[in-house]
GROMACS .gro file of C-alpha atoms in nm:
model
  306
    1UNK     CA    1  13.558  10.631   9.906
    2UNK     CA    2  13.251  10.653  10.094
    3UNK     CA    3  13.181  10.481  10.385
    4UNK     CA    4  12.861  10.237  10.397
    5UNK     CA    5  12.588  10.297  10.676
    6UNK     CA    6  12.584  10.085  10.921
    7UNK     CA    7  12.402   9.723  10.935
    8UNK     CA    8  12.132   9.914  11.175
    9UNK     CA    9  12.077  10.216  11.008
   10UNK     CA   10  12.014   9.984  10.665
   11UNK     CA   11  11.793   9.739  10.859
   12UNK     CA   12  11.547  10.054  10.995
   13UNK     CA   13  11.550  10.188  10.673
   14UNK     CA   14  11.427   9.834  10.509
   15UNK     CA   15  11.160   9.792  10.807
   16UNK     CA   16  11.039  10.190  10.746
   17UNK     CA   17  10.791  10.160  10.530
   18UNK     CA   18  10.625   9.890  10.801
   19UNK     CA   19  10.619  10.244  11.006
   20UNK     CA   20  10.459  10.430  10.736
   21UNK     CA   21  10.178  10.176  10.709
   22UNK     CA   22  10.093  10.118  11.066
   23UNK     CA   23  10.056  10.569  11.102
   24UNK     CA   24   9.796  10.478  10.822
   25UNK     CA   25   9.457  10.446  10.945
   26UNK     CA   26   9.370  10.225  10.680
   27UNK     CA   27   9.665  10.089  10.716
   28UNK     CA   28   9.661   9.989  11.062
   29UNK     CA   29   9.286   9.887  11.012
   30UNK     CA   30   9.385   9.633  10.789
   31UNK     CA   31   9.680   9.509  10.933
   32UNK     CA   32   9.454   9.449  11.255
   33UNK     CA   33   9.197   9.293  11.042
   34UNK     CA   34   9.410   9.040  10.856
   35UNK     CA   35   9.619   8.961  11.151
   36UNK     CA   36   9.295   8.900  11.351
   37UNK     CA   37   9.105   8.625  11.060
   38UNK     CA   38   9.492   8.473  11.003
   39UNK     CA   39   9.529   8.447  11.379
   40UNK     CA   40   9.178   8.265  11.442
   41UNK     CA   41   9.271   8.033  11.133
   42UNK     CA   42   9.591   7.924  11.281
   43UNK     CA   43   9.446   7.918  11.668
   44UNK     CA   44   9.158   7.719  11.519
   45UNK     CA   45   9.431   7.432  11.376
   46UNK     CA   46   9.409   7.291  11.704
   47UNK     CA   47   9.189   7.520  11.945
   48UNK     CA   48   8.852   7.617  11.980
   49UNK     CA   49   8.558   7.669  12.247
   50UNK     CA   50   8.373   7.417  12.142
   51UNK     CA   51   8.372   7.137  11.878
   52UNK     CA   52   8.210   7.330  11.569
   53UNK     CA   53   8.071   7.027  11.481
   54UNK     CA   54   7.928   6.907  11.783
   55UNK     CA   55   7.508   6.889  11.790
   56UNK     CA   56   7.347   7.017  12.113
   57UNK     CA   57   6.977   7.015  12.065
   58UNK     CA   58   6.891   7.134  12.439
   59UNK     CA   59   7.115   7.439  12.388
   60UNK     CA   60   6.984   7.570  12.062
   61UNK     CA   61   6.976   7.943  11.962
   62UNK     CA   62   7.130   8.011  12.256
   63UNK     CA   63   7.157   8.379  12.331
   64UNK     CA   64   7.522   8.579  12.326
   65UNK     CA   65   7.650   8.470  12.663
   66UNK     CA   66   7.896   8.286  12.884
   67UNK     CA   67   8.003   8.006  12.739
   68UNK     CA   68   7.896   8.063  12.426
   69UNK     CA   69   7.985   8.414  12.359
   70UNK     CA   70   7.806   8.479  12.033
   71UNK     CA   71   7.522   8.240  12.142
   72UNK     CA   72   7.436   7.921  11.924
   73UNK     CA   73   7.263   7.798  11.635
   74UNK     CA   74   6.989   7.572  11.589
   75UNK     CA   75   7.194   7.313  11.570
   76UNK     CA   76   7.324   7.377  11.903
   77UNK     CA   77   7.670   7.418  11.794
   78UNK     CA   78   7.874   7.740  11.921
   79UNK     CA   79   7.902   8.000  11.625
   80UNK     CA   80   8.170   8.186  11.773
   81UNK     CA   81   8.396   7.806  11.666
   82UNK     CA   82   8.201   7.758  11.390
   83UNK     CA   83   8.375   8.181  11.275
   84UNK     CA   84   8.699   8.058  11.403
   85UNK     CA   85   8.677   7.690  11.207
   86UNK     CA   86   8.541   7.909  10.880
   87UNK     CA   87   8.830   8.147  10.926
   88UNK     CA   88   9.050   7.860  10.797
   89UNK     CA   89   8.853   7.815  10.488
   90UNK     CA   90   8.862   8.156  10.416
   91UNK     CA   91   9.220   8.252  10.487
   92UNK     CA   92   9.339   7.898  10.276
   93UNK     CA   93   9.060   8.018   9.968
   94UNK     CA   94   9.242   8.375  10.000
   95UNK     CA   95   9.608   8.243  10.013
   96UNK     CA   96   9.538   8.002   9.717
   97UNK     CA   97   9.354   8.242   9.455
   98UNK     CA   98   9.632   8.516   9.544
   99UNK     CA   99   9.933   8.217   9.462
  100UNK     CA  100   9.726   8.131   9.136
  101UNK     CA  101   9.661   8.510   9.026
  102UNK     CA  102  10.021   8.642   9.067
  103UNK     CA  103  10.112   8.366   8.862
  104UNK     CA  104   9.879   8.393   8.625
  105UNK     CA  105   9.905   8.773   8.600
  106UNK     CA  106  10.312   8.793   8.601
  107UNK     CA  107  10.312   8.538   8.291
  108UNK     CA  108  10.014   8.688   8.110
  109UNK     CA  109  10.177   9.060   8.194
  110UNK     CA  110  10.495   8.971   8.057
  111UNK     CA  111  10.432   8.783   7.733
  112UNK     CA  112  10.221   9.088   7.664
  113UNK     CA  113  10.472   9.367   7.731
  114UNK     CA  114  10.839   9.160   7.682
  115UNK     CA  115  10.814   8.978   7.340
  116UNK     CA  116  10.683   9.005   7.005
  117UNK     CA  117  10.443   9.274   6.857
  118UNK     CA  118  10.277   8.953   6.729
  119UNK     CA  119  10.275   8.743   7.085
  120UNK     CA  120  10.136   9.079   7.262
  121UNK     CA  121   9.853   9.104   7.035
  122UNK     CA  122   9.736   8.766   7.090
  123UNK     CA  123   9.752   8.802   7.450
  124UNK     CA  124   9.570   9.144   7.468
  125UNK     CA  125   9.303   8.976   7.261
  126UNK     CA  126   9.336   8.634   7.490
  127UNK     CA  127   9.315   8.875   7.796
  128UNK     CA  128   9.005   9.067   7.645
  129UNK     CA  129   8.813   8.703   7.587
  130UNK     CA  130   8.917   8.579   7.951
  131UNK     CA  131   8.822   8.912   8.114
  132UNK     CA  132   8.472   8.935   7.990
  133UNK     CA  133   8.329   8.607   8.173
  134UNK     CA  134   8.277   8.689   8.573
  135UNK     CA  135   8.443   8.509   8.810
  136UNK     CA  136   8.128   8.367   8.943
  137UNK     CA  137   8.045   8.255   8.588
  138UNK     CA  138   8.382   8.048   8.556
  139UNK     CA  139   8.350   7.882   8.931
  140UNK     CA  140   7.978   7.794   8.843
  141UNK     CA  141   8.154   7.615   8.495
  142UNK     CA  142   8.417   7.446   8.655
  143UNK     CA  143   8.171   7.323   8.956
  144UNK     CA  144   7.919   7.201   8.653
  145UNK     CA  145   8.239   6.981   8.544
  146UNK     CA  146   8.433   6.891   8.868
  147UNK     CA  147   8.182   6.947   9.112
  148UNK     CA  148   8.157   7.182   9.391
  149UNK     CA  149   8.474   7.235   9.608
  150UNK     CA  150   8.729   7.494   9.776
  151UNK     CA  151   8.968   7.410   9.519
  152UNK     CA  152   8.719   7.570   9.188
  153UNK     CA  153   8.690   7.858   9.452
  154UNK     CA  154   9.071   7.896   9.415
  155UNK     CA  155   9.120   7.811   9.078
  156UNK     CA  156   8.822   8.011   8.939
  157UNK     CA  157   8.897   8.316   9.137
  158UNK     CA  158   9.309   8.297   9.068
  159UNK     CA  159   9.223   8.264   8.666
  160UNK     CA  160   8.970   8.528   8.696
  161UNK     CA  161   9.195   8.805   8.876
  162UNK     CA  162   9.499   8.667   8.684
  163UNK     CA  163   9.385   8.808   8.437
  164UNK     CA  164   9.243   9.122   8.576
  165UNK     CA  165   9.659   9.135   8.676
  166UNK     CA  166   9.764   9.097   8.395
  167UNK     CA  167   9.569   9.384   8.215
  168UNK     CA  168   9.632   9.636   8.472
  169UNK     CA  169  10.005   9.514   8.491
  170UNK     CA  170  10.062   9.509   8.122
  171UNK     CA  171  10.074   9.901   7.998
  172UNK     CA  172  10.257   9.961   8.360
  173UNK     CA  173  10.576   9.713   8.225
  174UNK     CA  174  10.552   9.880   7.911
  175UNK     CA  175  10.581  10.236   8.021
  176UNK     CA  176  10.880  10.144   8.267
  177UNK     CA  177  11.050   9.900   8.004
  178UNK     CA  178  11.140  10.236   7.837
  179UNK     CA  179  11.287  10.381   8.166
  180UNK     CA  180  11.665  10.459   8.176
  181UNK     CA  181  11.758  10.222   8.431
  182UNK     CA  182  11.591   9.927   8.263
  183UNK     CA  183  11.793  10.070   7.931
  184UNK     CA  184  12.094  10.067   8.125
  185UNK     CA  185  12.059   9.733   8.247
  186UNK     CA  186  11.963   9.561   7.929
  187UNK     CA  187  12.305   9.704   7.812
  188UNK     CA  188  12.511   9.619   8.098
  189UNK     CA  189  12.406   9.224   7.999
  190UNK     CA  190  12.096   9.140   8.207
  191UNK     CA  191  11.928   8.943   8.012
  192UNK     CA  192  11.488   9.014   7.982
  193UNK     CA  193  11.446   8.796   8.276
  194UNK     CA  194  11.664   8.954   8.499
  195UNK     CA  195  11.541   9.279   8.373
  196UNK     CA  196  11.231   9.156   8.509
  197UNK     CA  197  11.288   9.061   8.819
  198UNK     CA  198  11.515   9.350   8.876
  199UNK     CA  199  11.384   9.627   8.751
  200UNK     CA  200  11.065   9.587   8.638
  201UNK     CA  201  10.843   9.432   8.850
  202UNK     CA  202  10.941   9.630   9.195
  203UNK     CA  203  10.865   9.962   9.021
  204UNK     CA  204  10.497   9.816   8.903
  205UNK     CA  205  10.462   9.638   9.234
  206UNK     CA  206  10.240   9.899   9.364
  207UNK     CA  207   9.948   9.854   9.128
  208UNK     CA  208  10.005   9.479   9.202
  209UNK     CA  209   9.978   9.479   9.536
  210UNK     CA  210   9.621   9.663   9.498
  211UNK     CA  211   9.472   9.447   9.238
  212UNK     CA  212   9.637   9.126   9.457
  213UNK     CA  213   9.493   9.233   9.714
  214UNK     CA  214   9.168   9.347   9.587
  215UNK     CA  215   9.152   8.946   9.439
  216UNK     CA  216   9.233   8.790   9.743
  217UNK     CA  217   8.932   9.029   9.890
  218UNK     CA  218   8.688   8.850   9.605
  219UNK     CA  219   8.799   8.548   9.659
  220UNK     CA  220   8.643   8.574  10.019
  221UNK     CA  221   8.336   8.709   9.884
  222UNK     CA  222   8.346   8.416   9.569
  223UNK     CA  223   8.372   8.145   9.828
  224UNK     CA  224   8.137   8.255  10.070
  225UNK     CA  225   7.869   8.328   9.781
  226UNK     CA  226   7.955   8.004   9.635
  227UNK     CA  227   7.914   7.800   9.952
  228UNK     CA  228   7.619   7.974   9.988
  229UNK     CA  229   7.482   7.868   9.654
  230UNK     CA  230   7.562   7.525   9.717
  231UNK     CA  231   7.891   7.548   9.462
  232UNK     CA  232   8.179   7.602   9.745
  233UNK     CA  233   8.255   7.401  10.078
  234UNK     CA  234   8.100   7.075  10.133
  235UNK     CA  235   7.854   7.069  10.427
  236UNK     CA  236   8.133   6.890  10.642
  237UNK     CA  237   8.358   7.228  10.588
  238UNK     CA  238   8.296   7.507  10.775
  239UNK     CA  239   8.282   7.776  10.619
  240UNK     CA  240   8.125   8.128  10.702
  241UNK     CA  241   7.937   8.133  10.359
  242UNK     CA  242   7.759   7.799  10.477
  243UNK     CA  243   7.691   7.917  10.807
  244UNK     CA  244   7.543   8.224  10.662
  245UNK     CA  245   7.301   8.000  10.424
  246UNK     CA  246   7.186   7.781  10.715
  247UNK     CA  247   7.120   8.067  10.962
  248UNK     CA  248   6.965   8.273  10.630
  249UNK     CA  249   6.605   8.132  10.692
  250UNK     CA  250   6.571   8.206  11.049
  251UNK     CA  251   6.641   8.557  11.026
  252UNK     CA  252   6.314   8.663  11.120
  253UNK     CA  253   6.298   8.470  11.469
  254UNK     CA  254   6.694   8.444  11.544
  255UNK     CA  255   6.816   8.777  11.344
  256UNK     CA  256   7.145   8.824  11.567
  257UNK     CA  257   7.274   8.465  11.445
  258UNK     CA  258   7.306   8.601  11.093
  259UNK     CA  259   7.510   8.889  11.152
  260UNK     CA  260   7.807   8.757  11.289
  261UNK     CA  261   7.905   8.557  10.991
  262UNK     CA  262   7.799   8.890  10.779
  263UNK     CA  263   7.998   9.112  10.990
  264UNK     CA  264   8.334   8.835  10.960
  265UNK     CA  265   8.269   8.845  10.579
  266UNK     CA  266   8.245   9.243  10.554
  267UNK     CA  267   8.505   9.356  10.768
  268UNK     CA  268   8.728   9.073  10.647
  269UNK     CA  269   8.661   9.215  10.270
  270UNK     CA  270   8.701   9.554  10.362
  271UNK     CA  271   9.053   9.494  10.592
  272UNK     CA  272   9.237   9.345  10.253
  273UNK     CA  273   9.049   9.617  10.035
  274UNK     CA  274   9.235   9.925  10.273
  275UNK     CA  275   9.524   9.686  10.329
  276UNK     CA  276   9.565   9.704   9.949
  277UNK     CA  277   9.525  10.094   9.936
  278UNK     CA  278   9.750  10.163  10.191
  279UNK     CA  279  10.035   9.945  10.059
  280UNK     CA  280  10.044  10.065   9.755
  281UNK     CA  281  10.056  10.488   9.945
  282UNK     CA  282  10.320  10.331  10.119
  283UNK     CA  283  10.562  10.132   9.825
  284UNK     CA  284  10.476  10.396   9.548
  285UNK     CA  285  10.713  10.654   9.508
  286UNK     CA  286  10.552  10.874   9.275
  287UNK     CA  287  10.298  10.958   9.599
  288UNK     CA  288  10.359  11.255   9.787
  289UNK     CA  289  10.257  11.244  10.139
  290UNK     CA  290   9.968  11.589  10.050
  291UNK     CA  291   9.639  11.400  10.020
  292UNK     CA  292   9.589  11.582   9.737
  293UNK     CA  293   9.825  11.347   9.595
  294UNK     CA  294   9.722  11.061   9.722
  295UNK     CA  295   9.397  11.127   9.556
  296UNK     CA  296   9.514  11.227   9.254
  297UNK     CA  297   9.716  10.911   9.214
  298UNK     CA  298   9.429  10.699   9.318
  299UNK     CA  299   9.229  10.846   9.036
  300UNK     CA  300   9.471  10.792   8.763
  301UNK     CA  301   9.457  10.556   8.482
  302UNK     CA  302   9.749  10.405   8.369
  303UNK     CA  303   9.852  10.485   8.001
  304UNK     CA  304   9.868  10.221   7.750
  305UNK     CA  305  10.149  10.131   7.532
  306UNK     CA  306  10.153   9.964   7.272
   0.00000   0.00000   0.00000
C-alpha cells in the first residue's frame, strides 16, 4: 500500500497555486490592488484623517500637502477620507453584486445544462431576453420604481452578470457533464447535485472566476456611474462616484481634485479585471505555462452543446 504524503507536503501543495499567482505580474498587480481598496474599507470602519464629512470653508481646495495629503475640496473636507470612506461603498457594492451573480449564474447554468431538453430551452431563451437589456438600463428601472440606492446597484448589477454567468457557464457544464469522471460518478451513486458540486463546477471554475470577477469590476464602474447620475449613493454616502460628480464642474480651476477619485475608480477596475485573468492562468489546467498558450486559451470560445 502506498504511503500518504505528509500533512506539510499536502498543505504546500494546496497553498501553490497562491505562489503561481503572486510570480504573475498581473497577478501580483491585482492582488496589491484589491488588498489595498479592501484594506482602506476596513481601516476606514473606524479610522480616518479627517471626518469625511466635516465642512471647512477656510481650508477649501487645499493643495496636496501635509495634513491633507491629496489636498481638499471645496467643501473643505479632506479627499484623501472622503477615497478611504468611498472605498467602503465600493468594496460592499462589489461584494454584494458578486454574492447575487454567482447565485444567479450557478442556478441559471444548471437548469440549463442538468435537466430537461424542454427546461434548457426555456432558459437559453430566458437568458437571451435577460441578456439583451444593459445593466445600466435595469439599475435605471429598478431606481424609477424603488428609488435610488446601493442596494439597485447590487441587485441590478448581480441580475445583470448572473446572467452573463450563466451563458458563459452553461455550454462549459455541458461539455464536462460528458467527461469520464462525471460518468463514473453518476454511476458510483452521486446523485446530479453532488455531481455538481463535485465534479462539475471546480473544472468550469476557471471561466467563473473571470466573468465573477469581471462583474464585480462593473459593478464598481455601475455604482460609481450611477452615483454620478444621481441613481446610486445618497448624498450622505460617500462614495467615489459622488465625489467625482461634485468635483466634475471645477475641473477647469481645481483639475488635480478630479483625478484622484478617477485614478481609485480605474486602477480599482483594472486590479479585479487582471486579478480575474490571472486566476483563471493559474486554476485552469488545460494552460500550459508557453504564452503561446496562454494566449491561445484566452482567445478561445467555448463550444456549445446542446
Amino acid at each position: 500500500m502506498t504511503a500518504s504524503p505528509p500533512p506539510t507536503r499536502r498543505r504546500r501543495s494546496r497553498w501553490a497555486w497562491l505562489r503561481r499567482l503572486w510570480s504573475l505580474g498581473t497577478g501580483r498587480f491585482g492582488i496589491i490592488v484589491v488588498a489595498v481598496v479592501c484594506l482602506s474599507a476596513l481601516i476606514a470602519g473606524f479610522w480616518t484623517p479627517f471626518d469625511p464629512q466635516k465642512v471647512e470653508i477656510s481650508n477649501r481646495w487645499a493643495l496636496p500637502n501635509w495634513p491633507h495629503v491629496l489636498g481638499t475640496d471645496g467643501s473643505g473636507r479632506d479627499i484623501l477620507s472622503l477615497l478611504m470612506a468611498g472605498a467602503r461603498t465600493t468594496v460592499f457594492v462589489a461584494v454584494g453584486a458578486g454574492v447575487i451573480a454567482t447565485v444567479i449564474g450557478i442556478m441559471l447554468a444548471a437548469l440549463g445544462a442538468l435537466t430537461a431538453r424542454w427546461i434548457r430551452e426555456s432558459v437559453a431563451v430566458f437568458v437571451d431576453i435577460l441578456i439583451a437589456f444593459p445593466v445600466l438600463i435595469i439599475a435605471m428601472m429598478i431606481s424609477a420604481v424603488w428609488g435610488g440606492s446601493l442596494w439597485v446597484v447590487i441587485w441590478a448589477v448581480g441580475i445583470g452578470f448572473g446572467v452573463n454567468i450563466a451563458r458563459v457557464t452553461r455550454p462549459e457544464l455541458r461539455r464536462v457533464l460528458h467527461s469520464d469522471f462525471v460518468l463514473a460518478g453518476r454511476a458510483s451513486g452521486l446523485t446530479p447535485a453532488q455531481n455538481l458540486w463535485r465534479h462539475l463546477l471546480p473544472n468550469v471554475a476557471p471561466v467563473f472566476i473571470v466573468q465573477l470577477s469581471w462583474g464585480m469590476a462593473v459593478a464598481v464602474l455601475a455604482e460609481a456611474g450611477l452615483s454620478y447620475l444621481g441613481f446610486g449613493a445618497p448624498v450622505t454616502e460617500p462614495s467615489w462616484g459622488l465625489l467625482l460628480a461634485q468635483l466634475q464642474q471645477f475641473i477647469g480651476v481645481h483639475p488635480l481634485s478630479v483625478v484622484w477619485p478617477g485614478l481609485a475608480i480605474t486602477l480599482t477596475v483594472l486590479g479585479l479585471n487582471l486579478l480575474g485573468d490571472a486566476l483563471r492562468e493559474v486554476t485552469d489546467p488545460t494552460l500550459s505555462r508557453s504564452p503561446f498558450a496562454t494566449r491561445r486559451a484566452r482567445l478561445h470560445i467555448p463550444e456549445v452543446v446542446s
